[in-house]
Coordinates of C-alpha atoms in Angstrom, one line a residue:
M30 CA 99.1 109.1 105.0
S31 CA 97.3 111.4 102.5
H32 CA 94.4 110.3 100.5
H33 CA 94.2 113.1 98.1
I34 CA 93.8 112.6 94.6
Q35 CA 94.6 115.7 92.3
R36 CA 91.8 116.9 90.6
A37 CA 91.7 116.2 86.7
P38 CA 93.6 118.1 84.4
S39 CA 92.0 119.7 81.2
R40 CA 92.9 117.1 78.9
P41 CA 91.9 113.9 80.8
T42 CA 94.5 111.3 82.0
R43 CA 93.6 107.7 81.6
A44 CA 93.1 107.6 85.4
H45 CA 90.3 110.3 84.8
R46 CA 88.9 108.5 81.5
A47 CA 85.3 107.2 82.7
D48 CA 85.4 103.9 81.2
A49 CA 84.8 101.1 83.5
E50 CA 81.5 99.7 84.8
P51 CA 80.6 101.0 88.5
L52 CA 80.1 97.6 89.5
I53 CA 82.6 98.6 92.8
V54 CA 81.4 101.8 93.3
R55 CA 77.7 100.5 93.4
H56 CA 78.6 97.6 95.6
I57 CA 80.0 100.1 97.9
A58 CA 77.2 102.6 97.7
H59 CA 74.7 99.8 98.7
E60 CA 76.7 98.9 101.4
V61 CA 76.9 102.5 102.7
S62 CA 73.2 102.8 102.3
R63 CA 72.8 99.6 104.3
Q64 CA 74.6 100.9 107.1
H65 CA 74.1 104.6 106.9
G66 CA 70.6 104.8 105.2
D67 CA 71.9 107.1 102.5
A68 CA 74.9 107.2 99.9
T69 CA 74.6 110.8 98.7
A70 CA 77.7 111.7 100.8
L71 CA 79.9 109.0 99.2
C72 CA 79.2 110.6 95.5
R73 CA 79.5 114.3 96.4
G74 CA 81.6 116.3 94.3
L75 CA 82.4 113.5 91.9
G76 CA 80.0 114.3 89.3
F77 CA 77.4 111.6 90.0
S78 CA 74.9 110.4 92.4
P79 CA 73.8 107.0 93.6
A80 CA 71.0 107.1 91.3
D81 CA 73.5 107.2 88.4
L82 CA 75.0 104.2 89.5
E83 CA 71.8 102.0 88.7
R84 CA 72.0 103.3 84.8
V85 CA 73.1 100.6 82.9
D86 CA 75.1 102.8 80.4
F87 CA 76.8 104.5 83.2
R88 CA 80.6 104.6 83.6
V89 CA 83.0 105.8 86.0
S90 CA 86.9 106.5 86.1
Y91 CA 89.7 105.2 88.2
A92 CA 89.8 108.6 89.9
Q93 CA 86.2 108.6 90.9
T94 CA 86.4 104.9 92.0
G95 CA 89.6 105.5 94.1
R96 CA 87.8 108.4 96.0
V97 CA 84.8 106.5 96.9
I98 CA 86.9 103.6 98.1
V99 CA 88.8 106.2 100.5
R100 CA 85.6 107.7 101.6
A101 CA 83.9 104.6 102.4
Q102 CA 86.9 103.0 104.3
Q103 CA 86.9 106.1 106.3
L104 CA 83.0 106.4 106.7
L105 CA 82.5 102.5 107.8
G106 CA 85.9 102.3 109.5
D107 CA 86.9 99.2 107.8
P108 CA 90.5 98.9 106.2
H109 CA 89.6 95.4 104.4
L110 CA 86.3 96.6 102.7
G111 CA 87.6 95.3 99.6
L112 CA 87.8 91.8 101.0
R113 CA 84.7 91.7 102.5
L114 CA 82.7 93.0 99.6
G115 CA 84.5 90.7 97.2
T116 CA 83.4 87.7 99.2
S117 CA 79.8 88.7 98.9
F118 CA 79.4 90.3 95.3
S119 CA 76.6 89.5 93.1
L120 CA 77.5 86.4 90.8
V121 CA 75.4 87.8 87.9
S122 CA 76.9 91.3 88.0
W123 CA 79.6 89.8 86.3
G124 CA 77.3 88.9 83.1
L125 CA 79.3 87.4 80.3
C126 CA 82.2 86.9 82.0
L127 CA 80.5 84.3 84.7
V128 CA 78.8 82.7 81.6
G129 CA 82.1 82.4 79.8
M130 CA 83.5 81.1 83.1
M131 CA 80.5 78.6 83.2
A132 CA 80.9 77.4 79.8
S133 CA 84.9 76.9 79.9
P134 CA 85.8 73.1 79.6
T135 CA 88.0 73.0 82.9
A136 CA 88.8 75.0 86.0
R137 CA 92.1 76.2 84.4
E138 CA 90.1 77.7 81.5
A139 CA 87.6 79.2 83.6
L140 CA 90.5 81.1 85.7
D141 CA 91.8 82.2 82.3
F142 CA 88.4 83.4 81.3
A143 CA 88.1 85.3 84.4
L144 CA 91.3 86.9 84.4
D145 CA 90.9 88.0 81.1
F146 CA 87.4 89.7 81.9
L147 CA 87.0 90.3 85.1
P148 CA 84.3 93.4 84.9
S149 CA 84.7 94.7 88.5
T150 CA 88.3 95.8 88.1
E151 CA 89.1 95.4 84.3
R152 CA 90.4 99.0 84.0
F153 CA 92.1 99.1 87.2
L154 CA 94.1 95.8 87.6
R155 CA 96.5 93.9 85.2
L156 CA 95.7 90.3 86.1
Q157 CA 97.3 87.3 84.3
R158 CA 98.2 83.7 84.8
D159 CA 101.5 82.6 86.3
D160 CA 102.5 78.9 85.8
A161 CA 105.8 79.2 87.6
E162 CA 107.0 76.6 89.9
G163 CA 104.6 74.1 88.4
Q164 CA 101.7 76.1 90.1
L165 CA 98.4 77.5 88.7
A166 CA 98.7 81.2 90.0
A167 CA 96.9 84.6 89.4
T168 CA 98.9 87.6 89.7
A169 CA 97.4 91.3 90.1
E170 CA 99.4 94.6 89.4
P171 CA 97.4 97.6 89.9
M172 CA 97.6 99.9 86.7
H173 CA 97.4 103.1 88.9
D174 CA 99.9 102.5 91.6
D175 CA 99.6 105.7 93.2
D176 CA 97.7 105.0 96.3
A177 CA 98.3 101.7 98.4
E178 CA 95.2 101.9 100.1
V179 CA 93.2 101.9 96.8
S180 CA 95.3 99.4 95.4
R181 CA 95.0 97.3 98.4
F182 CA 91.2 97.4 98.3
L183 CA 91.1 96.5 94.7
V184 CA 93.5 93.6 94.9
E185 CA 91.7 92.1 97.8
H186 CA 88.5 92.7 96.3
A187 CA 89.5 90.9 93.2
F188 CA 91.1 88.1 94.8
A189 CA 88.0 87.3 96.8
A190 CA 85.9 87.7 94.0
L191 CA 87.8 85.2 91.9
T192 CA 87.7 82.8 94.6
R193 CA 83.9 83.2 95.1
A194 CA 83.3 82.9 91.2
C195 CA 85.6 79.8 91.0
R196 CA 84.0 77.9 93.8
F197 CA 80.5 78.7 92.3
V198 CA 81.7 77.5 88.7
V199 CA 83.7 74.5 89.6
G200 CA 82.3 73.4 93.0
P201 CA 82.5 74.7 96.4
W202 CA 85.3 72.5 97.5
Y203 CA 87.5 74.5 94.8
G204 CA 89.8 77.4 96.0
P205 CA 93.1 78.5 96.4
K206 CA 95.6 76.8 98.3
R207 CA 97.6 80.0 99.2
V208 CA 97.2 83.9 98.9
E209 CA 100.3 86.1 98.7
F210 CA 100.0 89.9 99.3
R211 CA 102.4 92.5 98.5
A212 CA 100.8 94.5 101.8
D213 CA 101.9 94.3 105.3
A214 CA 100.1 92.1 107.3
P215 CA 96.8 93.3 109.4
A216 CA 96.6 92.9 113.0
D217 CA 94.2 90.0 112.9
P218 CA 94.6 88.1 109.6
R219 CA 91.7 85.8 110.5
G220 CA 89.1 87.7 108.4
H221 CA 91.7 86.7 105.3
E222 CA 92.1 83.1 106.2
E223 CA 88.2 82.7 106.7
A224 CA 87.6 84.5 103.1
F225 CA 90.1 82.4 101.3
G226 CA 89.5 79.2 103.1
C227 CA 93.7 78.6 103.1
P228 CA 97.0 80.4 104.0
V229 CA 97.2 83.8 103.7
L230 CA 100.6 85.5 103.6
F231 CA 102.0 89.1 103.5
G232 CA 105.1 91.2 102.9
Y233 CA 105.5 89.6 99.3
R234 CA 107.1 90.6 96.1
V235 CA 103.6 90.3 93.8
D236 CA 100.1 89.8 94.9
R237 CA 99.1 86.1 93.9
L238 CA 96.3 83.6 94.2
V239 CA 97.7 80.0 94.1
F240 CA 95.5 76.8 93.1
D241 CA 96.5 73.4 92.6
P242 CA 97.3 73.1 89.0
I243 CA 94.4 70.5 88.3
D244 CA 92.6 70.1 85.1
Q245 CA 89.1 69.7 86.8
P246 CA 85.9 69.7 84.4
V247 CA 83.4 72.3 84.8
A248 CA 80.0 70.6 84.9
T249 CA 78.4 73.3 82.7
A250 CA 81.1 73.5 80.1
D251 CA 79.9 74.4 76.1
A252 CA 82.7 75.4 74.1
L253 CA 80.7 77.2 71.7
V254 CA 79.0 79.3 74.3
A255 CA 82.5 79.9 75.8
R256 CA 84.2 81.2 72.3
L257 CA 81.0 83.2 71.8
C258 CA 81.3 84.9 75.2
R259 CA 85.1 85.4 74.5
H260 CA 84.3 87.2 70.9
Q261 CA 81.7 89.4 72.3
L262 CA 84.0 90.6 75.3
E263 CA 87.2 91.0 73.2
Q264 CA 85.2 93.1 70.7
R265 CA 84.5 95.3 73.6
A266 CA 88.1 95.3 75.0
G267 CA 89.2 96.0 71.5
A268 CA 87.4 99.1 71.0
G269 CA 87.7 100.1 74.6
A270 CA 84.4 101.4 74.4
P271 CA 81.1 100.6 72.4
S272 CA 80.8 102.1 68.9
E273 CA 78.9 105.1 68.4
L274 CA 76.6 102.7 66.3
E275 CA 76.3 100.2 69.1
A276 CA 75.8 102.9 71.7
V277 CA 72.8 104.5 69.7
I278 CA 71.2 101.0 69.5
V279 CA 71.9 99.9 72.9
R280 CA 70.8 103.3 74.5
A281 CA 67.4 102.6 72.6
L282 CA 66.9 99.3 73.4
R283 CA 67.6 100.0 77.2
A284 CA 64.8 102.9 77.1
D285 CA 62.1 100.0 76.8
L286 CA 62.7 96.6 76.5
R287 CA 59.0 95.8 76.9
S288 CA 58.7 97.5 73.5
P289 CA 62.0 97.7 71.7
P290 CA 62.2 100.1 68.8
T291 CA 62.3 98.8 65.2
M292 CA 65.3 98.8 62.9
A293 CA 63.5 101.4 60.6
A294 CA 62.6 103.5 63.9
I295 CA 66.5 103.6 64.7
A296 CA 67.4 104.3 61.4
T297 CA 65.2 107.5 61.2
S298 CA 66.6 108.7 64.7
I299 CA 70.3 108.6 63.1
N300 CA 69.2 110.0 59.8
V301 CA 70.2 107.1 58.0
S302 CA 67.9 104.5 55.7
E303 CA 67.2 101.1 57.3
R304 CA 69.0 99.4 54.6
T305 CA 72.4 101.4 55.5
L306 CA 71.8 100.8 59.4
R307 CA 71.6 96.9 58.6
R308 CA 74.8 97.4 56.4
R309 CA 76.7 99.3 59.1
L310 CA 75.7 96.5 61.5
V311 CA 77.2 93.9 59.3
D312 CA 80.4 95.8 58.7
A313 CA 80.6 96.0 62.6
D314 CA 80.2 92.2 63.2
L315 CA 77.0 93.1 65.0
S316 CA 73.5 92.4 64.7
Y317 CA 69.9 93.9 66.1
A318 CA 69.0 90.9 67.3
G319 CA 72.0 89.8 69.3
L320 CA 72.4 93.2 70.9
L321 CA 68.6 92.8 71.8
D322 CA 69.4 89.4 73.7
Q323 CA 72.4 90.5 75.3
E324 CA 70.6 93.7 76.7
R325 CA 67.6 91.3 77.8
M326 CA 70.2 88.8 79.2
R327 CA 71.7 91.9 81.3
R328 CA 68.1 93.0 82.4
A329 CA 67.2 89.8 83.2
L330 CA 70.2 88.4 85.3
G331 CA 70.2 91.9 87.1
L332 CA 66.8 91.7 88.3
L333 CA 67.4 87.8 89.4
G334 CA 70.3 88.8 91.2
A335 CA 69.3 92.0 93.0
S336 CA 65.6 91.2 94.0
E337 CA 63.1 88.4 95.0
A338 CA 60.7 89.7 92.2
P339 CA 58.3 86.9 90.9
M340 CA 59.6 85.5 87.3
A341 CA 56.3 86.7 85.7
R342 CA 57.4 90.2 86.5
V343 CA 61.3 89.9 85.8
A344 CA 60.1 88.5 82.3
A345 CA 58.1 92.0 81.6
E346 CA 60.8 94.0 82.6
A347 CA 63.4 92.3 80.1
G348 CA 61.0 92.4 77.5
F349 CA 60.0 88.5 77.4
S350 CA 56.0 87.5 76.6
D351 CA 55.9 85.3 79.5
A352 CA 57.7 83.6 82.4
R353 CA 58.2 80.5 80.3
S354 CA 59.9 82.0 77.5
L355 CA 62.6 83.7 80.2
R356 CA 63.2 80.2 81.6
R357 CA 64.3 79.0 78.3
A358 CA 66.4 82.2 77.7
I359 CA 68.2 81.9 81.0
K360 CA 68.8 78.0 80.2
R361 CA 70.1 79.1 77.0
W362 CA 72.2 81.9 78.6
T363 CA 73.6 80.2 81.6
G364 CA 72.8 76.4 81.3
Q365 CA 70.9 76.8 84.9
T366 CA 67.5 77.5 86.0
P367 CA 66.3 80.8 87.4
S368 CA 66.1 79.1 91.0
A369 CA 69.3 77.7 91.0
L370 CA 70.7 81.0 90.0
R371 CA 69.0 82.6 92.7
R372 CA 70.2 80.1 95.2
H373 CA 74.0 79.9 94.2
G374 CA 73.9 84.1 94.3
D375 CA 72.7 84.0 98.0

């Protein structure tokens, strides 16, 4: 089977539009580095390096992601790499999507939230709920069905990640009762059964993750927080990409969260008055304070999930005056303490 992906034409197609967060590519690069010491070859000729994956504003296309997936599976000799990585992804990497799930009133609504805003594959898979036959199910349909190997990786990763997130949000006992894949059965399906903790079937018409249709309450539910998260994520999805104004402000904030630029300084950098900048933010339903809080949350939760750095250091990196202020912010964002988040993310 050929894994060749055609070079992008002069006018980018949807598959070559760099509009997806590189969560999957980053996770793959970390795994290749862990096993081989360096992930440079993984990205060679794709227009970016492993260092670019650590930039918070970096985006990748489906075509780039597909090349990385194929190379990684060949390099690591693991045809079910997506399944393995999906069961071990960093929970906090989902950001507002995870917070929105945790704030949802019931397990059913938490699943809906994840299907609407799954950040790792939102540009690559069409996920939706299917309640046929009295069951609560999630189905996945690849948006670019031109490579069976890449599609299988993405579906296995998404289903394994969904299972992990649902168990974190609802409880370790919660999970699918059956998983159905379109792909043919592997030589040894035990890895799939261990990942999902339920029967896994192959050769079906659609890819489905089937749950019992129970309205289990979520302990961390907060309807207002859920609505706020949905509102922010819908704004991003509706725009397809940040507006020029938002992008300018976010880049300026990310450059130095310890000492973020003032509104006046940002206005000067784009040759408008501070008053005009404030008006444009209002017109776009944005606020400087909201964007700053969003970036501090992203930085703080990312550091907590990726390292064992002391709270004082995380606080300083995210622009907080001290660890106590950071703890209060994390409680506001997630409803949990930093130690609980780190414990659940292990």
